[in-house]
Short mmCIF file of C-alpha atoms in Angstrom, two decimals:
data_model
loop_
_atom_site.label_atom_id
_atom_site.label_comp_id
_atom_site.label_asym_id
_atom_site.label_seq_id
_atom_site.Cartn_x
_atom_site.Cartn_y
_atom_site.Cartn_z
CA UNK A 542 92.46 157.91 118.37
CA UNK A 543 91.79 154.83 120.05
CA UNK A 544 88.70 154.52 121.59
CA UNK A 545 88.62 153.19 125.10
CA UNK A 546 85.56 151.54 124.79
CA UNK A 547 85.66 147.93 125.22
CA UNK A 548 82.69 145.47 123.88
CA UNK A 549 81.65 142.64 125.28
CA UNK A 550 83.74 139.71 124.99
CA UNK A 551 83.08 137.31 121.83
CA UNK A 552 82.82 133.72 121.63
CA UNK A 553 86.68 133.68 120.48
CA UNK A 554 88.21 135.49 123.46
CA UNK A 555 86.06 133.67 125.94
CA UNK A 556 87.86 130.61 124.47
CA UNK A 557 91.03 131.87 124.53
CA UNK A 558 90.82 133.13 128.12
CA UNK A 559 89.90 129.35 129.23
CA UNK A 560 92.59 128.22 126.76
CA UNK A 561 95.36 130.12 128.68
CA UNK A 562 94.21 129.35 132.18
CA UNK A 563 94.13 125.71 130.87
CA UNK A 564 97.47 125.61 129.74
CA UNK A 565 99.78 128.31 131.12
CA UNK A 566 101.19 125.96 134.03
CA UNK A 567 102.32 123.52 130.72
CA UNK A 568 103.80 126.25 128.68
CA UNK A 569 107.55 126.58 128.52
CA UNK A 570 109.46 129.09 130.89
CA UNK A 571 111.01 129.98 134.16
CA UNK A 572 109.27 131.70 136.72
CA UNK A 573 110.05 134.93 135.13
CA UNK A 574 108.60 134.02 131.95
CA UNK A 575 105.39 132.80 133.79
CA UNK A 576 105.14 136.02 135.09
CA UNK A 577 105.79 137.54 131.43
CA UNK A 578 103.01 135.54 130.19
CA UNK A 579 100.64 136.40 132.71
CA UNK A 580 101.26 140.46 132.23
CA UNK A 581 100.76 139.66 128.44
CA UNK A 582 97.60 138.18 128.69
CA UNK A 583 96.42 140.68 131.15
CA UNK A 584 97.26 143.21 128.23
CA UNK A 585 95.35 141.35 125.85
CA UNK A 586 92.29 140.85 127.57
CA UNK A 587 92.19 144.61 128.46
CA UNK A 588 91.58 145.59 124.70
CA UNK A 589 90.39 142.03 123.70
CA UNK A 590 90.75 140.78 119.70
CA UNK A 591 91.39 144.28 117.47
CA UNK A 592 88.53 145.92 115.89
CA UNK A 593 87.60 148.92 113.82
CA UNK A 594 87.79 151.38 116.60
CA UNK A 595 91.37 150.83 117.14
CA UNK A 596 93.18 152.89 113.76
CA UNK A 597 95.80 150.61 113.26
CA UNK A 598 93.08 147.71 112.84
CA UNK A 599 90.65 149.73 111.20
CA UNK A 600 90.26 148.20 108.02
CA UNK A 601 90.73 144.50 109.60
CA UNK A 602 88.23 144.09 112.22
CA UNK A 603 89.45 140.83 113.74
CA UNK A 604 86.84 140.73 116.35
CA UNK A 605 84.27 140.42 113.89
CA UNK A 606 86.32 138.52 111.23
CA UNK A 607 87.66 136.01 113.80
CA UNK A 608 84.19 134.67 115.82
CA UNK A 609 85.71 131.59 117.17
CA UNK A 610 89.10 130.52 118.10
CA UNK A 611 90.96 126.71 117.66
CA UNK A 612 92.15 124.54 120.23
CA UNK A 613 95.84 125.04 120.76
CA UNK A 614 97.91 122.77 118.56
CA UNK A 615 99.81 119.80 120.40
CA UNK A 616 103.47 118.62 119.90
CA UNK A 617 103.58 116.47 116.63
CA UNK A 618 103.62 112.69 117.06
CA UNK A 619 106.75 110.44 115.84
CA UNK A 620 104.34 109.16 113.15
CA UNK A 621 103.62 112.60 111.92
CA UNK A 622 107.29 113.14 111.94
CA UNK A 623 108.04 110.16 109.86
CA UNK A 624 105.23 111.11 107.42
CA UNK A 625 106.64 114.46 106.92
CA UNK A 626 110.24 113.15 106.50
CA UNK A 627 108.93 110.92 103.68
CA UNK A 628 107.30 113.97 102.32
CA UNK A 629 110.17 116.00 102.60
CA UNK A 630 112.42 113.73 100.39
CA UNK A 631 109.72 112.92 97.72
CA UNK A 632 109.37 117.05 97.39
CA UNK A 633 112.97 117.27 97.23
CA UNK A 634 112.73 119.64 100.20
CA UNK A 635 116.07 122.19 100.50
CA UNK A 636 118.85 120.59 102.98
CA UNK A 637 119.32 123.73 104.76
CA UNK A 638 116.38 123.81 106.46
CA UNK A 639 114.72 124.38 109.92
CA UNK A 640 111.34 123.10 110.36
CA UNK A 641 108.54 124.25 112.69
CA UNK A 642 105.62 121.57 112.52
CA UNK A 643 102.30 123.08 114.08
CA UNK A 644 104.51 126.24 115.54
CA UNK A 645 106.98 123.25 117.45
CA UNK A 646 110.48 123.18 116.50
CA UNK A 647 111.46 119.81 115.01
CA UNK A 648 115.39 118.99 115.21
CA UNK A 649 114.73 115.43 113.49
CA UNK A 650 113.47 117.26 110.27
CA UNK A 651 115.92 119.87 110.50
CA UNK A 652 119.75 120.07 109.13
CA UNK A 653 122.24 120.79 106.79
CA UNK A 654 123.21 123.95 108.43
CA UNK A 655 126.30 126.13 107.90
CA UNK A 656 129.18 126.57 110.97
CA UNK A 657 128.57 130.01 112.71
CA UNK A 658 124.92 129.15 113.36
CA UNK A 659 123.42 128.36 116.84
CA UNK A 660 120.23 126.76 117.19
CA UNK A 661 117.92 125.80 119.56
CA UNK A 662 114.40 125.45 120.38
CA UNK A 663 112.15 128.34 122.18
CA UNK A 664 111.09 126.41 124.49
CA UNK A 665 114.48 125.34 125.55
CA UNK A 666 115.86 129.12 125.74
CA UNK A 667 112.57 129.80 127.83
CA UNK A 668 113.33 127.36 130.05
CA UNK A 669 117.05 127.83 130.50
CA UNK A 670 116.45 131.57 131.25
CA UNK A 671 119.26 133.53 129.62
CA UNK A 672 118.56 137.08 130.65
CA UNK A 673 119.77 138.76 127.53
CA UNK A 674 117.93 136.39 125.18
CA UNK A 675 114.71 136.85 127.46
CA UNK A 676 115.10 140.52 127.10
CA UNK A 677 115.30 140.65 123.34
CA UNK A 678 112.24 137.91 123.43
CA UNK A 679 110.07 140.15 125.67
CA UNK A 680 111.09 143.70 124.35
CA UNK A 681 107.67 144.55 122.87
CA UNK A 682 107.88 148.00 123.01
CA UNK A 683 108.32 148.15 119.10
CA UNK A 684 104.67 146.87 119.00
CA UNK A 685 103.59 148.30 122.19
CA UNK A 686 99.77 148.22 122.76
CA UNK A 687 99.39 145.57 119.86
CA UNK A 688 97.00 142.96 121.58
CA UNK A 689 98.09 140.13 118.82
CA UNK A 690 101.45 140.19 119.85
CA UNK A 691 100.55 140.12 123.65
CA UNK A 692 98.70 137.30 122.72
CA UNK A 693 101.49 135.67 121.04
CA UNK A 694 103.76 136.32 124.32
CA UNK A 695 101.24 134.61 126.31
CA UNK A 696 100.36 131.60 124.38
CA UNK A 697 103.58 131.20 122.57
CA UNK A 698 104.47 127.13 122.47
CA UNK A 699 107.62 127.14 120.82
CA UNK A 700 109.92 128.32 118.04
CA UNK A 701 113.28 128.58 116.92
CA UNK A 702 116.45 130.89 118.31
CA UNK A 703 118.65 131.42 115.51
CA UNK A 704 122.28 133.31 116.47
CA UNK A 705 124.92 134.22 113.63
CA UNK A 706 128.41 134.49 115.17
CA UNK A 707 129.92 138.15 114.41
CA UNK A 708 131.67 137.95 110.88
CA UNK A 709 130.29 134.96 109.98
CA UNK A 710 128.79 135.23 105.80
CA UNK A 711 126.24 132.69 105.02
CA UNK A 712 124.97 133.04 101.50
CA UNK A 713 122.97 130.35 100.53
CA UNK A 714 119.40 130.76 102.39
CA UNK A 715 118.68 129.04 105.46
CA UNK A 716 114.97 127.82 104.94
CA UNK A 717 112.70 128.07 108.01
CA UNK A 718 109.80 125.91 106.95
CA UNK A 719 106.36 126.18 108.61
CA UNK A 720 104.36 123.08 108.62
CA UNK A 721 100.60 122.34 109.36
CA UNK A 722 100.04 118.69 110.16
CA UNK A 723 97.21 119.02 112.54
CA UNK A 724 94.38 116.39 111.36
CA UNK A 725 91.80 118.62 112.95
CA UNK A 726 91.74 122.26 112.97
CA UNK A 727 93.80 124.01 115.71
CA UNK A 728 95.44 127.14 116.63
CA UNK A 729 99.67 127.70 116.54
CA UNK A 730 101.58 130.31 118.68
CA UNK A 731 105.18 130.64 118.01
CA UNK A 732 107.57 132.86 118.30
CA UNK A 733 111.11 133.00 116.42
CA UNK A 734 114.39 135.21 117.42
CA UNK A 735 117.03 135.96 115.22
CA UNK A 736 120.17 137.55 116.65
CA UNK A 737 122.88 138.31 113.71
CA UNK A 738 126.14 139.29 115.22
CA UNK A 739 128.46 142.53 114.10
CA UNK A 740 129.46 142.08 110.55
CA UNK A 741 127.70 138.70 110.11
CA UNK A 742 125.44 138.19 107.00
CA UNK A 743 122.40 135.87 106.34
CA UNK A 744 119.59 135.04 104.57
CA UNK A 745 116.41 133.48 105.68
CA UNK A 746 113.74 132.35 103.69
CA UNK A 747 110.60 131.39 105.10
CA UNK A 748 107.97 129.20 103.40
CA UNK A 749 104.74 127.20 104.28
CA UNK A 750 104.13 123.60 103.89
CA UNK A 751 100.69 121.52 104.21
CA UNK A 752 101.04 118.17 105.01
CA UNK A 753 99.43 115.32 102.85
CA UNK A 754 97.72 113.93 106.11
CA UNK A 755 95.80 117.04 106.88
CA UNK A 756 92.21 117.05 106.49
CA UNK A 757 91.51 120.48 106.74
CA UNK A 758 93.56 123.59 106.31
CA UNK A 759 91.46 126.28 107.94
CA UNK A 760 93.95 126.40 110.91
CA UNK A 761 94.78 129.58 112.98
CA UNK A 762 98.43 131.02 113.15
CA UNK A 763 99.87 133.60 115.28
CA UNK A 764 103.57 134.02 114.53
CA UNK A 765 106.37 136.56 115.78
CA UNK A 766 109.78 136.75 114.13
CA UNK A 767 111.79 139.37 116.12
CA UNK A 768 115.03 140.36 114.66
CA UNK A 769 118.21 141.84 116.06
CA UNK A 770 120.85 143.08 113.87
CA UNK A 771 124.42 144.25 115.27
CA UNK A 772 126.45 146.69 114.06
CA UNK A 773 127.47 146.08 110.22
CA UNK A 774 125.15 143.23 110.01
CA UNK A 775 123.30 142.42 107.03
CA UNK A 776 119.87 140.24 106.87
CA UNK A 777 117.78 139.18 103.45
CA UNK A 778 114.69 137.83 104.54
CA UNK A 779 111.88 136.19 102.39
CA UNK A 780 108.43 134.95 103.22
CA UNK A 781 106.22 132.86 100.96
CA UNK A 782 102.83 133.01 102.90
CA UNK A 783 101.08 130.96 100.63
CA UNK A 784 98.82 127.65 100.67
CA UNK A 785 95.33 125.96 100.31
CA UNK A 786 93.87 127.61 103.09
CA UNK A 787 91.06 129.84 101.90
CA UNK A 788 89.23 129.55 105.53
CA UNK A 789 92.60 129.97 107.40
CA UNK A 790 93.83 132.64 109.71
CA UNK A 791 97.31 133.93 109.82
CA UNK A 792 98.59 136.72 111.72
CA UNK A 793 102.54 137.40 111.18
CA UNK A 794 104.14 140.09 113.45
CA UNK A 795 107.84 141.18 112.58
CA UNK A 796 109.88 143.28 115.05
CA UNK A 797 113.44 144.46 114.04
CA UNK A 798 116.20 146.53 115.50
CA UNK A 799 118.63 147.64 113.35
CA UNK A 800 122.05 148.75 114.68
CA UNK A 801 124.77 151.29 112.73
CA UNK A 802 125.82 150.67 109.33
CA UNK A 803 123.50 147.61 108.99
CA UNK A 804 121.28 146.70 106.31
CA UNK A 805 117.58 144.73 106.46
CA UNK A 806 115.97 143.37 103.32
CA UNK A 807 112.41 141.71 103.39
CA UNK A 808 110.06 140.57 100.81
CA UNK A 809 106.74 138.86 101.12
CA UNK A 810 104.26 136.90 98.85
CA UNK A 811 100.84 136.12 99.99
CA UNK A 812 98.57 134.04 98.16
CA UNK A 813 95.45 131.79 99.07
CA UNK A 814 94.92 132.19 102.57
CA UNK A 815 91.57 133.44 103.71
CA UNK A 816 92.59 135.95 106.39
CA UNK A 817 96.37 137.35 106.61
CA UNK A 818 97.93 140.22 108.71
CA UNK A 819 101.43 141.01 108.51
CA UNK A 820 102.58 143.69 110.52
CA UNK A 821 106.16 144.92 110.70
CA UNK A 822 107.77 147.30 113.42
CA UNK A 823 111.27 148.16 112.14
CA UNK A 824 113.45 150.82 114.08
CA UNK A 825 116.79 152.20 113.05
CA UNK A 826 118.79 152.36 116.33
CA UNK A 827 121.93 153.31 114.71
CA UNK A 828 123.18 155.68 112.09
CA UNK A 829 123.72 154.85 108.44
CA UNK A 830 121.49 152.00 107.91
CA UNK A 831 119.22 150.71 105.36
CA UNK A 832 116.14 148.84 104.97
CA UNK A 833 113.67 147.56 101.93
CA UNK A 834 110.24 146.28 102.78
CA UNK A 835 108.33 145.09 99.78
CA UNK A 836 106.00 142.43 99.05
CA UNK A 837 103.36 141.16 96.52
CA UNK A 838 99.39 140.12 97.36
CA UNK A 839 97.60 137.84 95.13
CA UNK A 840 94.13 137.63 96.08
CA UNK A 841 90.94 136.14 94.87
CA UNK A 842 87.30 134.93 96.28
CA UNK A 843 86.90 136.94 99.55
CA UNK A 844 90.42 136.86 100.77
CA UNK A 845 91.83 139.48 102.90
CA UNK A 846 95.34 140.45 103.20
CA UNK A 847 96.77 143.60 105.56
CA UNK A 848 100.22 144.77 105.40
CA UNK A 849 100.39 147.21 108.16
CA UNK A 850 104.11 148.90 108.69
CA UNK A 851 105.89 151.26 111.31
CA UNK A 852 108.93 152.39 110.23
CA UNK A 853 110.66 154.21 113.01
CA UNK A 854 114.10 156.29 111.88
CA UNK A 855 115.91 157.08 115.34
CA UNK A 856 119.11 157.22 114.53
CA UNK A 857 120.23 159.79 111.74
CA UNK A 858 121.31 159.22 108.01
CA UNK A 859 119.48 156.06 107.56
CA UNK A 860 117.54 155.14 104.33
CA UNK A 861 114.31 153.02 104.16
CA UNK A 862 112.10 151.99 101.17
CA UNK A 863 108.76 150.32 101.21
CA UNK A 864 106.89 148.96 98.22
CA UNK A 865 104.00 146.93 98.05
CA UNK A 866 101.67 145.47 95.15
CA UNK A 867 98.53 144.02 95.34
CA UNK A 868 96.43 141.93 92.78
CA UNK A 869 92.85 141.94 93.55
CA UNK A 870 90.01 140.01 91.68
CA UNK A 871 86.64 138.61 92.73
CA UNK A 872 85.59 139.76 96.23
CA UNK A 873 88.83 140.17 97.67
CA UNK A 874 90.01 142.82 99.65
CA UNK A 875 93.77 144.18 100.37
CA UNK A 876 94.71 146.83 102.77
CA UNK A 877 98.17 148.61 103.34
CA UNK A 878 98.79 151.02 106.03
CA UNK A 879 102.33 152.23 106.37
CA UNK A 880 103.96 154.81 108.66
CA UNK A 881 107.34 156.61 108.67
CA UNK A 882 108.19 158.37 111.82
CA UNK A 883 111.31 160.40 112.00
CA UNK A 884 112.58 161.22 115.59
CA UNK A 885 113.91 164.85 116.26
CA UNK A 886 117.59 163.52 116.22
CA UNK A 887 117.24 161.29 113.06
CA UNK A 888 118.76 164.05 110.36
CA UNK A 889 119.74 163.34 106.99
CA UNK A 890 116.68 160.77 106.76
CA UNK A 891 115.87 159.19 103.27
CA UNK A 892 112.41 157.35 103.46
CA UNK A 893 110.15 156.39 100.63
CA UNK A 894 107.05 154.67 100.94
CA UNK A 895 104.66 153.36 97.67
CA UNK A 896 101.56 150.92 97.01
CA UNK A 897 100.44 149.85 94.06
CA UNK A 898 96.82 148.33 93.75
CA UNK A 899 95.39 145.77 90.59
CA UNK A 900 91.87 145.65 90.66
CA UNK A 901 90.31 143.21 88.23
CA UNK A 902 87.01 142.94 89.75
CA UNK A 903 84.38 145.80 90.59
CA UNK A 904 83.66 143.98 93.60
CA UNK A 905 87.35 144.12 95.00
CA UNK A 906 88.60 146.59 97.43
CA UNK A 907 91.51 148.13 98.13
CA UNK A 908 92.24 150.25 101.39
CA UNK A 909 95.45 152.48 101.49
CA UNK A 910 96.86 154.62 104.13
CA UNK A 911 100.50 155.76 104.08
CA UNK A 912 101.42 158.19 106.77
CA UNK A 913 104.81 160.59 107.74
CA UNK A 914 105.28 161.49 111.03
CA UNK A 915 108.26 163.79 111.03
CA UNK A 916 109.85 165.67 113.89
CA UNK A 917 113.34 166.64 111.89
CA UNK A 918 113.90 169.48 109.65
CA UNK A 919 116.92 167.94 107.19
CA UNK A 920 115.08 164.83 105.78
CA UNK A 921 113.75 163.33 102.14
CA UNK A 922 110.76 161.51 102.82
CA UNK A 923 107.80 161.07 100.86
CA UNK A 924 104.49 158.53 100.13
CA UNK A 925 102.34 157.50 97.30
CA UNK A 926 99.33 154.96 96.48
CA UNK A 927 97.95 153.93 93.39
CA UNK A 928 94.84 151.78 92.38
CA UNK A 929 93.24 150.87 88.62
CA UNK A 930 92.78 148.25 86.50
CA UNK A 931 94.61 146.83 83.54
CA UNK A 932 96.09 149.29 81.06
CA UNK A 933 93.62 148.80 77.96
CA UNK A 934 95.85 150.37 75.63
CA UNK A 935 98.42 147.90 76.61
CA UNK A 936 96.04 144.94 76.39
CA UNK A 937 94.77 145.92 72.87
CA UNK A 938 98.75 146.22 71.93
CA UNK A 939 99.32 142.73 72.93
CA UNK A 940 96.16 141.43 71.38
CA UNK A 941 96.75 142.96 68.16
CA UNK A 942 100.09 140.88 67.97
CA UNK A 943 98.06 137.73 68.32
CA UNK A 944 97.99 137.15 71.80
CA UNK A 945 94.40 135.78 73.38
CA UNK A 946 93.03 137.89 75.94
CA UNK A 947 93.78 135.87 78.97
CA UNK A 948 97.32 135.25 77.57
CA UNK A 949 97.92 139.04 77.25
CA UNK A 950 95.94 139.43 80.93
CA UNK A 951 98.54 136.84 82.64
CA UNK A 952 101.44 138.78 80.76
CA UNK A 953 101.00 141.81 82.33
CA UNK A 954 100.10 140.77 85.63
CA UNK A 955 103.13 138.63 85.73
CA UNK A 956 105.30 141.89 84.80
CA UNK A 957 103.28 143.96 87.35
CA UNK A 958 104.19 141.27 90.17
CA UNK A 959 107.43 140.40 88.83
CA UNK A 960 109.36 143.69 89.49
CA UNK A 961 109.45 143.29 92.84
CA UNK A 962 110.15 139.56 92.74
CA UNK A 963 113.14 140.23 90.70
CA UNK A 964 114.65 142.42 93.80
CA UNK A 965 115.05 139.58 96.07
CA UNK A 966 118.69 139.22 94.70
CA UNK A 967 118.66 135.32 94.74
CA UNK A 968 118.14 133.22 91.52
CA UNK A 969 116.85 130.46 93.14
CA UNK A 970 114.29 132.63 95.03
CA UNK A 971 113.30 134.52 92.33
CA UNK A 972 112.62 131.25 90.01
CA UNK A 973 110.57 130.07 93.13
CA UNK A 974 108.47 132.88 93.64
CA UNK A 975 107.79 133.41 90.00
CA UNK A 976 106.35 130.06 89.68
CA UNK A 977 104.41 130.96 92.52
CA UNK A 978 102.83 133.84 90.59
CA UNK A 979 102.41 131.85 87.72
CA UNK A 980 100.56 129.08 89.26
CA UNK A 981 98.03 131.82 90.91
CA UNK A 982 97.71 133.32 87.66
CA UNK A 983 97.32 129.59 85.54
CA UNK A 984 94.36 128.77 88.65
CA UNK A 985 92.64 131.94 88.27
CA UNK A 986 92.63 131.54 84.45
CA UNK A 987 91.07 128.01 84.88
CA UNK A 988 88.45 129.10 87.69
CA UNK A 989 87.46 131.40 85.04
CA UNK A 990 87.11 128.91 82.33
CA UNK A 991 85.20 126.65 84.55
CA UNK A 992 82.69 129.30 85.54
CA UNK A 993 81.93 130.37 81.79
CA UNK A 994 82.04 126.79 80.26
CA UNK A 995 77.98 126.29 81.41
CA UNK A 996 77.16 129.76 80.01
CA UNK A 997 78.55 128.61 76.29
CA UNK A 998 76.54 125.20 76.57
CA UNK A 999 73.59 127.08 77.33
CA UNK A 1000 73.78 129.42 74.49
CA UNK A 1001 74.35 126.65 71.91
CA UNK A 1002 71.29 124.92 73.38
#
């Protein structure tokens, strides 16, 4: 139940109101888009930043966690683009890529794309005002009453619109790279639209890059990905939400509409960012479609990661699978909220939801809230959630075979996370994600060694 009480505005909410008033005249879009922005900010102002009295945000009290808001990012300068071009060459960045720098689409850094794709910046699409595209971009009923989605609609600066022609099959990943390059802390608001035509297929791989020129990584990002799958279309989506940003805030919203006999798979890896909220709103609008949503969160320090899902079965005969895993150390907090909603006409629905959490510290916390809301009588739905530590018998077995404690622990944790990583379905991406998991485990082991070293020296003395 959502309370109607609205607390006094926080400094962050006051700052956002002033930022909207100061920037709205310069934000892209025609007159209809301007009206949409005004309505969206009014919706945000009515409720403010989400707080614990809002059921879907109960475990992520953004009003408390984000006391201050940052200035809006500006479009990257030519010198920044040139520096990033050199970084990409040195790092051997993927050739097939679309690049957003601080939320702005940069064609100069993008390219290598296959035929059958139409790419344009969100800013140009909003200015052009194509009615069907604007209708899709502004279709927020999937995330009704979510103030973060409304705030994104009000302040979105740019993004990219990707259209896949009907029948086009693109097997190799199209890489969507989110670059943080602001020399000072800034807030990024971007919205990406992905339209996949009938019978078409695409693999979209999102990742993050922190520029060498970035002096601080405590930025704030509010990003939306809007997906439209036509009949028979397929989308395999991965998101690597990682980086050296312990003080950063990243809010991601995915809104997907799935046609008949279509397939939507999505996997996300979260690690290294102070506060992450990933919310997904998926609706089956056509019969006999499938979706698989999964992810792994690797959390340490005082990091906070929230995955919230709403999967709506409106059409009959659809299958959904949601599987998420968390590894939590130190004082980290994990949140999983998932709801499968089955409409009266959605007979023969098959929905399963599962979350497993591995707690490595007595100070870590995990909040699970899986839900089923069923209004049909011929369905097979279920959910489950588990929390626990490492299996001591397995640890003992590995140690009796000669493995040191740290290596045995890392082996079990890597296997725990790797089960979902291996389901990505693309060898190159599987290797990249496994490297990220291994790097996180290695960094964790190194931190533990550094903390333990002074104690050992003291005991010798």
